[in-house]
Coordinates of C-alpha atoms (C1' of nucleotides) in Angstrom, one line a residue:
Chain A
X5 CA -27.5 2.1 -30.5
X6 CA -24.6 2.8 -32.9
X7 CA -22.5 4.7 -30.4
X8 CA -20.1 6.0 -32.9
X9 CA -22.7 7.5 -35.2
X10 CA -24.6 8.8 -32.2
X11 CA -21.6 10.7 -31.1
X12 CA -21.0 12.1 -34.5
X13 CA -24.6 13.2 -35.0
X14 CA -24.8 14.8 -31.6
X15 CA -21.5 16.7 -31.6
X16 CA -21.9 17.8 -35.2
X17 CA -25.3 19.2 -34.3
X18 CA -23.9 20.9 -31.3
X19 CA -21.0 22.6 -33.1
X20 CA -23.5 23.9 -35.7
X21 CA -26.3 25.0 -33.4
X22 CA -24.8 25.8 -30.0
X23 CA -25.9 29.0 -28.3
X24 CA -23.3 31.7 -27.9
X25 CA -23.0 31.8 -24.1
X26 CA -20.6 34.0 -22.2
X27 CA -18.7 31.1 -20.6
X28 CA -18.3 29.4 -23.9
X29 CA -16.0 32.2 -25.0
X30 CA -13.7 31.5 -22.0
X31 CA -10.9 28.9 -21.7
X32 CA -9.9 29.9 -18.1
X33 CA -10.8 27.0 -15.8
X34 CA -11.7 29.5 -13.1
X35 CA -14.3 31.2 -15.2
X36 CA -15.7 27.8 -16.4
X37 CA -15.9 26.8 -12.7
X38 CA -17.7 30.0 -11.6
X39 CA -20.2 29.6 -14.4
X40 CA -21.0 26.0 -13.4
X41 CA -21.6 27.0 -9.8
X42 CA -23.9 29.7 -10.9
X43 CA -25.7 27.3 -13.2
X44 CA -26.6 24.9 -10.4
X45 CA -30.4 24.7 -10.3
X46 CA -30.4 28.0 -12.2
X47 CA -31.4 28.8 -15.8
X48 CA -28.9 30.1 -18.3
X49 CA -30.9 33.3 -18.9
X50 CA -30.9 34.1 -15.2
X51 CA -27.1 33.4 -14.8
X52 CA -25.9 35.5 -17.8
X53 CA -26.0 39.0 -16.2
X54 CA -24.7 37.7 -12.9
X55 CA -21.8 36.0 -14.7
X56 CA -20.8 39.2 -16.5
X57 CA -20.9 41.3 -13.4
X58 CA -19.1 38.7 -11.3
X59 CA -16.3 38.4 -13.9
X60 CA -15.9 42.1 -14.1
X61 CA -15.6 42.3 -10.3
X62 CA -13.7 39.0 -9.7
X63 CA -11.8 38.2 -12.9
X64 CA -9.2 35.9 -11.3
X65 CA -8.8 33.3 -8.6
X66 CA -6.8 35.7 -6.6
X67 CA -9.3 38.6 -6.9
X68 CA -12.0 36.4 -5.5
X69 CA -9.9 34.7 -2.9
X70 CA -8.9 38.0 -1.3
X71 CA -12.2 39.8 -1.8
X72 CA -14.4 40.9 1.1
X73 CA -17.0 38.4 1.8
X74 CA -19.7 41.1 2.0
X75 CA -18.8 42.1 -1.6
X76 CA -19.1 38.6 -2.8
X77 CA -22.6 38.2 -1.2
X78 CA -23.6 41.5 -2.7
X79 CA -22.6 40.3 -6.1
X80 CA -24.6 37.1 -5.5
X81 CA -27.7 39.0 -4.3
X82 CA -30.8 37.8 -6.0
X83 CA -29.2 34.7 -7.5
X84 CA -30.3 32.4 -4.7
X85 CA -28.7 29.4 -3.0
X86 CA -26.3 31.7 -1.2
X87 CA -24.1 29.0 0.3
X88 CA -22.8 28.5 -3.3
X89 CA -21.1 31.9 -3.0
X90 CA -19.6 31.2 0.3
X91 CA -18.4 27.7 -0.7
X92 CA -17.0 29.1 -3.9
X93 CA -15.0 31.7 -2.2
X94 CA -13.8 29.2 0.3
X95 CA -12.8 26.8 -2.5
X96 CA -11.0 29.5 -4.4
X97 CA -9.1 30.4 -1.4
X98 CA -8.0 26.8 -1.1
X99 CA -6.9 26.9 -4.8
X100 CA -4.9 30.1 -4.2
X101 CA -3.2 28.7 -1.1
X102 CA -2.7 25.0 -1.8
X103 CA -2.6 24.9 -5.6
X104 CA -0.7 28.1 -6.4
X105 CA -3.8 29.6 -7.9
X106 CA -4.2 26.9 -10.6
X107 CA -7.6 25.1 -10.6
X108 CA -6.6 21.4 -10.0
X109 CA -7.1 19.1 -13.0
X110 CA -7.0 16.1 -10.8
X111 CA -10.4 14.5 -10.2
X112 CA -9.9 13.8 -6.5
X113 CA -8.3 17.2 -5.8
X114 CA -11.0 19.1 -7.6
X115 CA -13.9 17.1 -6.1
X116 CA -12.6 17.7 -2.6
X117 CA -13.2 21.5 -3.0
X118 CA -16.2 23.0 -1.2
X119 CA -19.3 23.2 -3.4
X120 CA -17.9 20.9 -6.1
X121 CA -20.0 17.8 -6.4
X122 CA -20.3 15.1 -9.0
X123 CA -21.9 17.3 -11.6
X124 CA -19.7 20.4 -11.3
X125 CA -16.6 18.2 -11.0
X126 CA -17.4 16.4 -14.3
X127 CA -18.4 19.6 -16.0
X128 CA -15.3 21.6 -15.2
X129 CA -12.9 18.7 -15.7
X130 CA -14.4 17.9 -19.1
X131 CA -15.0 21.5 -20.3
X132 CA -11.8 23.1 -19.0
X133 CA -9.4 20.1 -19.1
X134 CA -10.9 17.7 -21.7
X135 CA -11.2 14.8 -19.3
X136 CA -13.8 12.1 -20.2
X137 CA -15.9 12.5 -17.0
X138 CA -19.7 12.5 -17.1
X139 CA -21.5 15.7 -16.1
X140 CA -24.9 14.5 -15.1
X141 CA -27.4 17.2 -14.4
X142 CA -31.2 17.3 -14.9
X143 CA -30.9 17.8 -18.6
X144 CA -28.6 14.8 -19.0
X145 CA -30.7 12.5 -16.9
X146 CA -33.8 13.4 -19.1
X147 CA -31.9 13.0 -22.3
X148 CA -30.3 9.7 -21.4
X149 CA -33.5 8.3 -19.9
X150 CA -35.1 8.8 -23.3
X151 CA -32.2 7.8 -25.5
X152 CA -31.8 4.5 -23.7
X153 CA -35.4 4.1 -22.4
X154 CA -34.2 4.0 -18.8
X155 CA -37.1 3.9 -16.3
X156 CA -35.1 4.8 -13.2
X157 CA -36.7 7.5 -11.1
X158 CA -34.5 10.6 -11.6
X159 CA -35.8 12.0 -8.4
X160 CA -33.9 9.3 -6.4
X161 CA -30.3 10.0 -5.5
X162 CA -29.3 6.4 -6.3
X163 CA -30.3 6.9 -10.0
X164 CA -27.5 9.4 -10.6
X165 CA -25.0 6.6 -10.8
X166 CA -27.0 4.7 -13.3
X167 CA -27.0 7.8 -15.6
X168 CA -23.3 8.4 -15.0
X169 CA -22.6 4.9 -16.2
X170 CA -24.8 5.4 -19.2
X171 CA -22.9 8.5 -20.1
X172 CA -19.6 6.8 -19.7
X173 CA -20.8 4.1 -22.1
X174 CA -21.5 6.6 -24.8
X175 CA -18.8 9.2 -23.9
X176 CA -17.0 10.8 -26.9
X177 CA -13.4 10.5 -25.8
X178 CA -12.1 12.7 -28.6
X179 CA -14.0 15.7 -27.3
X180 CA -15.6 15.3 -23.8
X181 CA -16.1 19.0 -23.5
X182 CA -18.3 19.3 -26.6
X183 CA -20.0 16.0 -25.9
X184 CA -21.1 16.8 -22.4
X185 CA -22.2 20.3 -23.4
X186 CA -24.1 18.8 -26.4
X187 CA -26.1 16.5 -24.1
X188 CA -27.0 19.5 -21.9
X189 CA -27.7 21.7 -24.9
X190 CA -30.0 19.0 -26.4
X191 CA -31.9 18.8 -23.1
X192 CA -32.3 22.5 -22.8
X193 CA -33.4 23.2 -26.4
X194 CA -34.8 20.1 -28.0
X195 CA -35.3 17.2 -25.5
X196 CA -37.3 19.4 -23.1
X197 CA -39.3 18.2 -20.1
X198 CA -42.9 18.4 -21.3
X199 CA -43.0 18.5 -25.0
X200 CA -39.7 17.2 -26.6
X201 CA -39.2 18.4 -30.2
X202 CA -38.4 14.9 -31.5
X203 CA -39.0 16.0 -35.1
X204 CA -36.1 18.4 -34.9
X205 CA -33.9 16.1 -32.9
X206 CA -30.4 15.4 -34.4
X207 CA -30.3 12.0 -32.7
X208 CA -33.9 10.9 -33.2
X209 CA -32.6 7.8 -35.1
X210 CA -30.7 6.7 -32.0
X211 CA -33.5 7.3 -29.5
X212 CA -35.1 4.3 -27.9
X213 CA -37.9 6.2 -26.4
X214 CA -38.9 7.7 -29.8
X215 CA -38.7 4.3 -31.3
X216 CA -41.1 3.0 -28.7
X217 CA -43.2 6.2 -28.7
X218 CA -42.8 6.7 -25.0
X219 CA -40.7 9.9 -25.0
X220 CA -43.5 11.8 -23.2
X221 CA -43.6 9.1 -20.4
X222 CA -39.9 9.6 -19.7
X223 CA -38.1 10.4 -17.5
X224 CA -39.9 9.0 -14.5
X225 CA -39.8 11.5 -11.8
X226 CA -41.7 11.3 -8.5
X227 CA -42.8 14.6 -7.1
X228 CA -42.0 15.9 -3.7
X229 CA -44.6 16.8 -1.2
X230 CA -46.0 20.3 -0.9
X231 CA -44.4 23.1 1.1
X232 CA -45.5 24.7 4.3
X233 CA -46.6 28.3 4.9
X234 CA -45.1 30.7 7.5
X235 CA -46.7 34.0 8.5
X236 CA -44.2 36.7 9.4
X237 CA -44.3 40.2 10.7
X238 CA -41.5 42.5 9.6
X239 CA -40.9 46.2 10.5
X240 CA -38.9 49.0 9.1
X241 CA -37.8 51.1 12.1
X242 CA -36.6 54.6 11.7
X243 CA -34.5 56.4 14.3
X244 CA -34.7 60.2 14.9
X245 CA -31.6 60.8 12.8
X246 CA -33.3 59.1 9.8
X247 CA -31.3 55.9 9.9
X248 CA -33.1 52.5 9.8
X249 CA -32.4 49.3 11.6
X250 CA -31.1 46.3 9.7
X251 CA -29.9 42.9 11.0
X252 CA -27.6 40.2 9.7
X253 CA -29.1 36.7 9.5
X254 CA -27.4 33.8 11.2
X255 CA -24.4 32.3 9.5
X256 CA -26.1 29.0 8.9
X257 CA -29.5 28.1 7.5
X258 CA -31.9 29.9 5.2
X259 CA -30.5 33.0 3.6
X260 CA -27.4 32.7 5.7
X261 CA -25.5 36.0 6.4
X262 CA -27.9 38.1 4.3
X263 CA -29.3 41.3 5.8
X264 CA -32.9 41.8 6.7
X265 CA -35.3 44.1 8.5
X266 CA -36.4 42.9 11.9
X267 CA -39.0 40.2 11.6
X268 CA -40.7 37.5 13.7
X269 CA -42.9 34.5 12.9
X270 CA -46.5 35.2 13.8
X271 CA -48.4 32.3 15.3
X272 CA -52.0 32.1 14.4
X273 CA -54.2 34.5 16.5
X274 CA -51.5 36.9 17.7
X275 CA -51.7 40.6 17.2
X276 CA -48.9 41.3 14.6
X277 CA -48.1 44.8 15.9
X278 CA -48.0 43.7 19.5
X279 CA -45.9 40.7 18.6
X280 CA -43.4 42.9 16.7
X281 CA -43.1 45.4 19.6
X282 CA -42.4 42.8 22.2
X283 CA -40.0 41.1 19.8
X284 CA -38.1 44.3 19.2
X285 CA -37.9 44.9 23.0
X286 CA -36.7 41.4 23.7
X287 CA -34.3 40.9 20.8
X288 CA -32.9 44.4 20.5
X289 CA -33.6 46.1 23.8
X290 CA -35.4 48.9 22.2
X291 CA -38.9 50.3 22.5
X292 CA -40.6 50.7 19.2
X293 CA -43.7 52.6 18.2
X294 CA -45.3 50.7 15.3
X295 CA -48.2 51.9 13.2
X296 CA -51.4 50.1 13.9
X297 CA -52.1 49.0 10.3
X298 CA -49.8 46.9 8.2
X299 CA -48.3 48.9 5.3
X300 CA -48.3 46.0 2.8
X301 CA -48.2 42.3 2.6
X302 CA -45.5 40.4 0.6
X303 CA -45.8 36.8 -0.4
X304 CA -42.5 35.1 -1.1
X305 CA -42.3 31.5 -2.4
X306 CA -39.2 29.4 -1.7
X307 CA -38.6 26.0 -3.1
X308 CA -39.7 24.4 0.2
X309 CA -41.8 27.0 2.0
X310 CA -43.8 30.2 1.6
X311 CA -43.5 33.4 3.6
X312 CA -46.5 35.6 4.1
X313 CA -44.9 38.8 5.4
X314 CA -47.0 41.6 7.0
X315 CA -44.9 44.7 6.6
X316 CA -45.1 47.4 9.3
X317 CA -43.5 50.8 9.7
X318 CA -42.4 52.3 13.0
X319 CA -40.0 54.5 14.9
X320 CA -37.7 54.2 17.8
X321 CA -36.4 57.0 20.1
X322 CA -33.2 55.5 21.3
X323 CA -30.7 53.7 19.2
X324 CA -28.9 50.8 20.7
X325 CA -26.7 48.8 18.3
X326 CA -26.1 45.2 19.1
X327 CA -24.2 42.4 17.6
X328 CA -25.1 41.8 13.9
X329 CA -27.3 44.9 13.8
X330 CA -26.7 48.2 12.2
X331 CA -28.4 51.6 11.8
X332 CA -27.8 52.7 8.2
X333 CA -28.8 55.7 6.3
X334 CA -31.5 55.3 3.6
X335 CA -28.9 55.9 0.9
X336 CA -26.8 53.1 2.2
X337 CA -29.4 50.4 2.7
X338 CA -29.0 49.1 -0.9
X339 CA -25.3 48.6 -0.5
X340 CA -26.0 45.6 1.8
X341 CA -27.0 42.2 0.4
X342 CA -30.6 41.4 1.2
X343 CA -32.8 38.5 0.2
X344 CA -35.3 39.3 -2.5
X345 CA -38.2 39.4 -0.1
X346 CA -36.5 42.1 2.0
X347 CA -35.5 44.0 -1.1
X348 CA -39.2 44.1 -1.9
X349 CA -39.9 45.4 1.6
X350 CA -37.4 48.3 1.1
X351 CA -38.7 49.1 -2.3
X352 CA -42.2 49.4 -0.8
X353 CA -41.1 51.7 2.0
X354 CA -39.1 53.9 -0.5
X355 CA -42.2 54.1 -2.6
X356 CA -44.3 55.2 0.3
X357 CA -42.1 58.1 1.0
X358 CA -41.8 59.2 -2.6
Chain B
dA16 C1' -32.4 8.4 1.5
dA17 C1' -34.6 12.4 2.8
dC18 C1' -34.3 17.2 3.8
dT19 C1' -32.5 21.9 3.2
dC20 C1' -31.4 25.6 0.4
dG21 C1' -33.7 30.8 -3.9
dG22 C1' -35.6 32.5 -7.3
dG23 C1' -37.6 33.0 -11.6
dG24 C1' -39.6 31.6 -16.2
dG25 C1' -42.6 28.7 -18.9
dG26 C1' -46.6 25.9 -19.9
Chain C
dC4 C1' -51.3 26.9 -10.6
dC5 C1' -47.4 23.6 -11.4
dC6 C1' -42.9 22.3 -12.8
dC7 C1' -38.0 22.5 -12.8
dC8 C1' -33.9 24.4 -13.8
dA9 C1' -25.9 22.9 -16.2
dG10 C1' -27.0 20.4 -7.6
dA11 C1' -24.4 20.2 -3.1
dG12 C1' -24.3 19.8 1.8
dT13 C1' -26.3 18.1 6.0
dT14 C1' -28.7 14.9 8.7

DNA sequence: AACTCGGGGGG
DNA sequence: CCCCCAGAGTT
């Protein structure tokens, strides 16, 4: 490959064809950083509205550093991978306290922040500060695997270093920001996973896979094994004063710190209603009257498991608030950050009453 | 190195 | 249905 000409063709194409994305209008390293965290494993179109709302609410390092954690989680509600939000706020606090509010331009310093890994580190340092660091994401691995006909399995962690070295080899030192973004843009819009648009590709001449006619065989990616299913029972419990019981999830693990309605895993064969009533008694010390028939069923698919949630409706006579639980009015339920599956539960219950 | 961690859009 | 997305942290 003629590296020099490749760089020119790629960056020229990028400058002419790049999408007008909100974070591309920003120079503030903090805003670039937030965008890169949101974009982890998340499509551009999904991120855009979250990015706008987040920047309106938390426009500076300080505003996020000193924000209420519940407000941050509410702003992240529905975006997924919620540890990103907690790690980001933690890292921003570190920037406020240890770096005087300035996002560090030093590689070791920035990479030491929570939630900043090899990709995000390279992305922010190159885009915000112009440093010639690779930013290897799924797009870049796919593009580089085709360009250089690299047959390394991109599903394997060890392969990332191979692609980082490949990017270093072709890095456009004059404009690392445009170069890195151009590689990603190419992967997102032209060099796509299943049917690459090679006839429209600005660097077709430089592509080894196209030369060999193997662009559809690359990249090599072994697939992970299938997920498991879990059957759950969930119940919306109303007290005599009209409030409903919600509970905050544990601070570690799946959907950490998000709010939910009381629920319990249902082993095969158990009576869901009976299981829920005894769970409520044991976990919350309250006696619940639960309707005999489930009100609806919600299927929720995560990346690694599936919830089948039988949703019940019930009442309790005596309120007894415990740690991490609350009785909230129906108007206030939506001010708390719920996972999408439990948002759906609440939408269903509201629809029943309307 | 393998597993965990969300949710949604496209073929 | 399946794939996979501007990945990082934990084990």
